[in-house]
Amino acid sequence: MDKAHNLQLRGGTYHVRFDVPADVRKAFGGKRILSRSLKTGSITEAMHRRSRYLTAWWEQVDAARSGIPLPEGWQDDVLGTISALGEVFQNQKRGIIGETVKPLEVNPEMEARMLANPRFVAAFTEMAKRHLQNGVEGKLQLMDEIRQGLQSIIPSVMAGRQNIPAEQLQELTALVANPTAHKPKSPITPAALEAFKVFRAKQDVSPAYIGVQHTRLLNLSAYITKTGKALDFDCVSHWIDSLNLSGKTRQQYLLAGNAFWKWACKYDVRWREAFKSAANPFERHVVALPKGKAALDAKRKEFTLADMARLHTAAQDDGNQPLADLIKLGYYTGARISELCRLRVENVVTVDGVTMLDIEDSKSAAGIRLVPVHPAIASLITRLVQDSSDGFLVVTDFVSKRGDRTGAIGKAFGALKTSLGYGAQHVYHSIRGTTITQLARHDVSYPMLCELVGHKTRTVTFDTYSAGFSAQQKLASISSVPRLETDL
């Protein structure tokens, strides 16, 4: 045998041979030697073929030495075992004082491990002799000590099944020693949220909406981790109440949770097992929504044409040209702030001789559309294309980790409108209402209006069968939006 090269010649065929290190043999089923035929009698070819086997075996050795992590949610499983032990021995204590109970059932694996340990058996025998001399009180104490003994060997039982990483083993030992100090982690894990995001993206849900729901679910997950509550109806109810949001926004949070719950129950194996008999905790909540005058007062209001001119002038006077540009873009297109901030230079296209903005990333499928450039912003679009340094039309100072470009410039708009005396009912989205109002007041048809602003008509005729209006028709309609005083 060529030990230097881990090769052995048997009957004219080379085999690769591996001596399993003593400290990891348990992970290899107790084997001391691993061997594989290389199916060649050529030493040169054998030297080449042995590498993949040796590499794989050493990787297994490294994995065995570093430990195999316990599966996600192992803490809950351990706590469940401890709770079950407590119930069993509490039941036995009731039997000692005269109640009719079931016989004591001990986990066979734990019992075998105890009986195989002479020191444990000796200690248990001595403990039993000591307590049984004290009558009923002694028997009750004996039950408590047996329970504590069984609980204490949980780490060794689990470590006997697999080589647990040192850090996890330390956490396991601490958990068994003091179960009440453990706060359950949220079942809404980062891995599950990422899988949910991928699923939603495949359903053609807009990245913006996916991002909003992701943030809301992260909020819930953080709440569960902080409070240690189980994910049930009461937990969700308390979480929603803690948000201090409007009824409509609370509904949106519940919708995010409901969508995730239904996905997880169908596609997440771990979730199905953990919540197989649980009711959907996001359903049947009563959310108070404003009615009558209160509803009218809470409704967002569009800006008037005078308001729009005032906002644009104020942004320019403040020296915030990007914000002034965004205000104009919003008014003359009716587009959402997120749609405008994602527009790139290549999204300025020409269709049938009409310059248009290709909105290809929107809140919904209907939002993906071509919006003609209003004559009042033709020169603005040209300038934005020429001056772009990063490929985007709208200049912004901050981009979030998710790629959201609306944060900083949206806050700048909020500060501007507040400084001019506008309240909570007026937001950037109010500009979209202004545009829609102007289109309606200039006799633009309902289907055309929906196509321009990215809404479904809710009719089979237009949503299913129609190929839409022509570029020239759209240009004529969008051009009906009146020019602002600053553009006359």
mmCIF file of N, CA and C in Angstrom, residues 166-235:
data_model
loop_
_atom_site.group_PDB
_atom_site.id
_atom_site.type_symbol
_atom_site.label_atom_id
_atom_site.label_comp_id
_atom_site.label_asym_id
_atom_site.label_seq_id
_atom_site.Cartn_x
_atom_site.Cartn_y
_atom_site.Cartn_z
ATOM 1 N N ALA A 166 -20.157 23.876 19.479
ATOM 2 C CA ALA A 166 -19.930 24.269 20.872
ATOM 3 C C ALA A 166 -20.845 25.414 21.303
ATOM 4 N N GLU A 167 -21.026 26.405 20.447
ATOM 5 C CA GLU A 167 -21.853 27.552 20.806
ATOM 6 C C GLU A 167 -23.308 27.145 21.025
ATOM 7 N N GLN A 168 -23.802 26.261 20.159
ATOM 8 C CA GLN A 168 -25.190 25.801 20.290
ATOM 9 C C GLN A 168 -25.348 24.896 21.511
ATOM 10 N N LEU A 169 -24.331 24.080 21.771
ATOM 11 C CA LEU A 169 -24.381 23.189 22.929
ATOM 12 C C LEU A 169 -24.415 24.011 24.219
ATOM 13 N N GLN A 170 -23.671 25.105 24.236
ATOM 14 C CA GLN A 170 -23.671 25.993 25.396
ATOM 15 C C GLN A 170 -25.064 26.612 25.597
ATOM 16 N N GLU A 171 -25.691 27.036 24.485
ATOM 17 C CA GLU A 171 -27.034 27.604 24.570
ATOM 18 C C GLU A 171 -28.032 26.549 25.029
ATOM 19 N N LEU A 172 -27.878 25.311 24.550
ATOM 20 C CA LEU A 172 -28.761 24.218 24.935
ATOM 21 C C LEU A 172 -28.658 23.941 26.428
ATOM 22 N N THR A 173 -27.436 23.894 26.936
ATOM 23 C CA THR A 173 -27.216 23.619 28.359
ATOM 24 C C THR A 173 -27.835 24.716 29.222
ATOM 25 N N ALA A 174 -27.669 25.981 28.796
ATOM 26 C CA ALA A 174 -28.236 27.108 29.541
ATOM 27 C C ALA A 174 -29.764 27.073 29.504
ATOM 28 N N LEU A 175 -30.329 26.679 28.367
ATOM 29 C CA LEU A 175 -31.783 26.610 28.220
ATOM 30 C C LEU A 175 -32.364 25.555 29.155
ATOM 31 N N VAL A 176 -31.711 24.387 29.223
ATOM 32 C CA VAL A 176 -32.192 23.303 30.085
ATOM 33 C C VAL A 176 -32.068 23.695 31.555
ATOM 34 N N ALA A 177 -30.996 24.425 31.889
ATOM 35 C CA ALA A 177 -30.780 24.838 33.277
ATOM 36 C C ALA A 177 -31.790 25.877 33.726
ATOM 37 N N ASN A 178 -32.238 26.749 32.796
ATOM 38 C CA ASN A 178 -33.171 27.809 33.170
ATOM 39 C C ASN A 178 -34.148 28.066 32.028
ATOM 40 N N PRO A 179 -35.135 27.189 31.869
ATOM 41 C CA PRO A 179 -36.082 27.319 30.741
ATOM 42 C C PRO A 179 -36.875 28.624 30.756
ATOM 43 N N THR A 180 -37.175 29.143 31.938
ATOM 44 C CA THR A 180 -38.007 30.339 32.019
ATOM 45 C C THR A 180 -37.301 31.591 31.520
ATOM 46 N N ALA A 181 -35.970 31.550 31.419
ATOM 47 C CA ALA A 181 -35.225 32.727 30.956
ATOM 48 C C ALA A 181 -35.224 32.839 29.435
ATOM 49 N N HIS A 182 -35.721 31.796 28.761
ATOM 50 C CA HIS A 182 -35.676 31.788 27.289
ATOM 51 C C HIS A 182 -36.883 32.501 26.703
ATOM 52 N N LYS A 183 -36.625 33.401 25.772
ATOM 53 C CA LYS A 183 -37.690 34.052 25.015
ATOM 54 C C LYS A 183 -37.766 33.397 23.645
ATOM 55 N N PRO A 184 -38.902 32.810 23.296
ATOM 56 C CA PRO A 184 -39.021 32.141 21.994
ATOM 57 C C PRO A 184 -38.719 33.097 20.844
ATOM 58 N N LYS A 185 -38.014 32.590 19.858
ATOM 59 C CA LYS A 185 -37.737 33.396 18.670
ATOM 60 C C LYS A 185 -38.954 33.396 17.759
ATOM 61 N N SER A 186 -39.035 34.394 16.941
ATOM 62 C CA SER A 186 -40.174 34.496 16.034
ATOM 63 C C SER A 186 -40.140 33.369 15.003
ATOM 64 N N PRO A 187 -41.291 32.743 14.748
ATOM 65 C CA PRO A 187 -41.338 31.719 13.692
ATOM 66 C C PRO A 187 -41.240 32.337 12.302
ATOM 67 N N ILE A 188 -41.432 33.667 12.233
ATOM 68 C CA ILE A 188 -41.311 34.365 10.942
ATOM 69 C C ILE A 188 -39.834 34.670 10.741
ATOM 70 N N THR A 189 -39.101 33.699 10.223
ATOM 71 C CA THR A 189 -37.653 33.793 10.120
ATOM 72 C C THR A 189 -37.232 34.542 8.844
ATOM 73 N N PRO A 190 -35.999 35.058 8.836
ATOM 74 C CA PRO A 190 -35.494 35.710 7.624
ATOM 75 C C PRO A 190 -35.539 34.788 6.405
ATOM 76 N N ALA A 191 -35.224 33.510 6.621
ATOM 77 C CA ALA A 191 -35.238 32.565 5.496
ATOM 78 C C ALA A 191 -36.645 32.414 4.925
ATOM 79 N N ALA A 192 -37.648 32.346 5.813
ATOM 80 C CA ALA A 192 -39.033 32.217 5.351
ATOM 81 C C ALA A 192 -39.475 33.477 4.617
ATOM 82 N N LEU A 193 -39.085 34.626 5.121
ATOM 83 C CA LEU A 193 -39.456 35.885 4.473
ATOM 84 C C LEU A 193 -38.834 36.004 3.087
ATOM 85 N N GLU A 194 -37.589 35.567 2.953
ATOM 86 C CA GLU A 194 -36.940 35.618 1.645
ATOM 87 C C GLU A 194 -37.629 34.688 0.657
ATOM 88 N N ALA A 195 -37.997 33.502 1.134
ATOM 89 C CA ALA A 195 -38.713 32.549 0.269
ATOM 90 C C ALA A 195 -40.071 33.119 -0.140
ATOM 91 N N PHE A 196 -40.727 33.802 0.787
ATOM 92 C CA PHE A 196 -42.020 34.423 0.491
ATOM 93 C C PHE A 196 -41.861 35.525 -0.554
ATOM 94 N N LYS A 197 -40.793 36.301 -0.456
ATOM 95 C CA LYS A 197 -40.530 37.364 -1.428
ATOM 96 C C LYS A 197 -40.340 36.782 -2.827
ATOM 97 N N VAL A 198 -39.592 35.688 -2.916
ATOM 98 C CA VAL A 198 -39.358 35.035 -4.213
ATOM 99 C C VAL A 198 -40.682 34.551 -4.789
ATOM 100 N N PHE A 199 -41.513 33.963 -3.945
ATOM 101 C CA PHE A 199 -42.824 33.466 -4.384
ATOM 102 C C PHE A 199 -43.681 34.606 -4.913
ATOM 103 N N ARG A 200 -43.730 35.720 -4.190
ATOM 104 C CA ARG A 200 -44.551 36.854 -4.602
ATOM 105 C C ARG A 200 -44.042 37.453 -5.913
ATOM 106 N N ALA A 201 -42.718 37.495 -6.073
ATOM 107 C CA ALA A 201 -42.146 38.039 -7.303
ATOM 108 C C ALA A 201 -42.554 37.194 -8.508
ATOM 109 N N LYS A 202 -42.624 35.873 -8.316
ATOM 110 C CA LYS A 202 -43.032 34.984 -9.402
ATOM 111 C C LYS A 202 -44.506 35.178 -9.764
ATOM 112 N N GLN A 203 -45.265 35.759 -8.838
ATOM 113 C CA GLN A 203 -46.675 36.050 -9.107
ATOM 114 C C GLN A 203 -46.853 37.415 -9.754
ATOM 115 N N ASP A 204 -45.745 38.038 -10.128
ATOM 116 C CA ASP A 204 -45.758 39.362 -10.776
ATOM 117 C C ASP A 204 -46.283 40.463 -9.859
ATOM 118 N N VAL A 205 -46.112 40.274 -8.548
ATOM 119 C CA VAL A 205 -46.429 41.350 -7.611
ATOM 120 C C VAL A 205 -45.300 42.376 -7.700
ATOM 121 N N SER A 206 -45.639 43.646 -7.665
ATOM 122 C CA SER A 206 -44.628 44.684 -7.863
ATOM 123 C C SER A 206 -43.590 44.660 -6.752
ATOM 124 N N PRO A 207 -42.316 44.913 -7.082
ATOM 125 C CA PRO A 207 -41.248 44.958 -6.072
ATOM 126 C C PRO A 207 -41.559 45.936 -4.950
ATOM 127 N N ALA A 208 -42.199 47.067 -5.284
ATOM 128 C CA ALA A 208 -42.518 48.066 -4.264
ATOM 129 C C ALA A 208 -43.487 47.492 -3.231
ATOM 130 N N TYR A 209 -44.520 46.815 -3.704
ATOM 131 C CA TYR A 209 -45.519 46.251 -2.791
ATOM 132 C C TYR A 209 -44.918 45.103 -1.983
ATOM 133 N N ILE A 210 -44.067 44.290 -2.618
ATOM 134 C CA ILE A 210 -43.385 43.213 -1.912
ATOM 135 C C ILE A 210 -42.525 43.792 -0.797
ATOM 136 N N GLY A 211 -41.836 44.893 -1.099
ATOM 137 C CA GLY A 211 -40.983 45.534 -0.105
ATOM 138 C C GLY A 211 -41.768 46.064 1.082
ATOM 139 N N VAL A 212 -42.935 46.648 0.807
ATOM 140 C CA VAL A 212 -43.775 47.187 1.885
ATOM 141 C C VAL A 212 -44.256 46.053 2.790
ATOM 142 N N GLN A 213 -44.726 44.958 2.182
ATOM 143 C CA GLN A 213 -45.205 43.836 2.989
ATOM 144 C C GLN A 213 -44.064 43.188 3.764
ATOM 145 N N HIS A 214 -42.886 43.138 3.159
ATOM 146 C CA HIS A 214 -41.713 42.575 3.839
ATOM 147 C C HIS A 214 -41.405 43.378 5.106
ATOM 148 N N THR A 215 -41.449 44.690 4.996
ATOM 149 C CA THR A 215 -41.188 45.558 6.143
ATOM 150 C C THR A 215 -42.221 45.330 7.245
ATOM 151 N N ARG A 216 -43.484 45.178 6.868
ATOM 152 C CA ARG A 216 -44.535 44.958 7.856
ATOM 153 C C ARG A 216 -44.373 43.623 8.570
ATOM 154 N N LEU A 217 -43.962 42.599 7.840
ATOM 155 C CA LEU A 217 -43.744 41.288 8.452
ATOM 156 C C LEU A 217 -42.516 41.293 9.351
ATOM 157 N N LEU A 218 -41.497 42.043 8.970
ATOM 158 C CA LEU A 218 -40.327 42.202 9.839
ATOM 159 C C LEU A 218 -40.729 42.876 11.146
ATOM 160 N N ASN A 219 -41.633 43.846 11.041
ATOM 161 C CA ASN A 219 -42.140 44.537 12.221
ATOM 162 C C ASN A 219 -42.822 43.550 13.171
ATOM 163 N N LEU A 220 -43.648 42.669 12.609
ATOM 164 C CA LEU A 220 -44.332 41.659 13.421
ATOM 165 C C LEU A 220 -43.327 40.688 14.042
ATOM 166 N N SER A 221 -42.359 40.249 13.252
ATOM 167 C CA SER A 221 -41.355 39.300 13.749
ATOM 168 C C SER A 221 -40.574 39.897 14.911
ATOM 169 N N ALA A 222 -40.209 41.172 14.795
ATOM 170 C CA ALA A 222 -39.484 41.853 15.868
ATOM 171 C C ALA A 222 -40.348 41.955 17.120
ATOM 172 N N TYR A 223 -41.638 42.193 16.937
ATOM 173 C CA TYR A 223 -42.570 42.288 18.064
ATOM 174 C C TYR A 223 -42.653 40.951 18.802
ATOM 175 N N ILE A 224 -42.740 39.862 18.052
ATOM 176 C CA ILE A 224 -42.828 38.528 18.660
ATOM 177 C C ILE A 224 -41.561 38.219 19.448
ATOM 178 N N THR A 225 -40.401 38.544 18.858
ATOM 179 C CA THR A 225 -39.128 38.286 19.532
ATOM 180 C C THR A 225 -39.001 39.117 20.802
ATOM 181 N N LYS A 226 -39.420 40.361 20.727
ATOM 182 C CA LYS A 226 -39.299 41.267 21.874
ATOM 183 C C LYS A 226 -40.220 40.855 23.024
ATOM 184 N N THR A 227 -41.445 40.471 22.698
ATOM 185 C CA THR A 227 -42.432 40.169 23.739
ATOM 186 C C THR A 227 -42.425 38.713 24.178
ATOM 187 N N GLY A 228 -41.906 37.824 23.304
ATOM 188 C CA GLY A 228 -41.923 36.407 23.622
ATOM 189 C C GLY A 228 -43.290 35.773 23.471
ATOM 190 N N LYS A 229 -44.210 36.481 22.834
ATOM 191 C CA LYS A 229 -45.567 35.953 22.646
ATOM 192 C C LYS A 229 -45.597 34.883 21.560
ATOM 193 N N ALA A 230 -46.520 33.956 21.680
ATOM 194 C CA ALA A 230 -46.746 32.983 20.617
ATOM 195 C C ALA A 230 -47.575 33.653 19.522
ATOM 196 N N LEU A 231 -47.360 33.204 18.287
ATOM 197 C CA LEU A 231 -48.097 33.789 17.168
ATOM 198 C C LEU A 231 -49.523 33.240 17.156
ATOM 199 N N ASP A 232 -50.445 33.998 17.742
ATOM 200 C CA ASP A 232 -51.855 33.620 17.758
ATOM 201 C C ASP A 232 -52.705 34.880 17.606
ATOM 202 N N PHE A 233 -53.998 34.721 17.712
ATOM 203 C CA PHE A 233 -54.913 35.847 17.508
ATOM 204 C C PHE A 233 -54.614 36.988 18.476
ATOM 205 N N ASP A 234 -54.410 36.653 19.762
ATOM 206 C CA ASP A 234 -54.151 37.685 20.773
ATOM 207 C C ASP A 234 -52.857 38.431 20.482
ATOM 208 N N CYS A 235 -51.830 37.694 20.055
ATOM 209 C CA CYS A 235 -50.543 38.319 19.727
ATOM 210 C C CYS A 235 -50.722 39.329 18.598
#
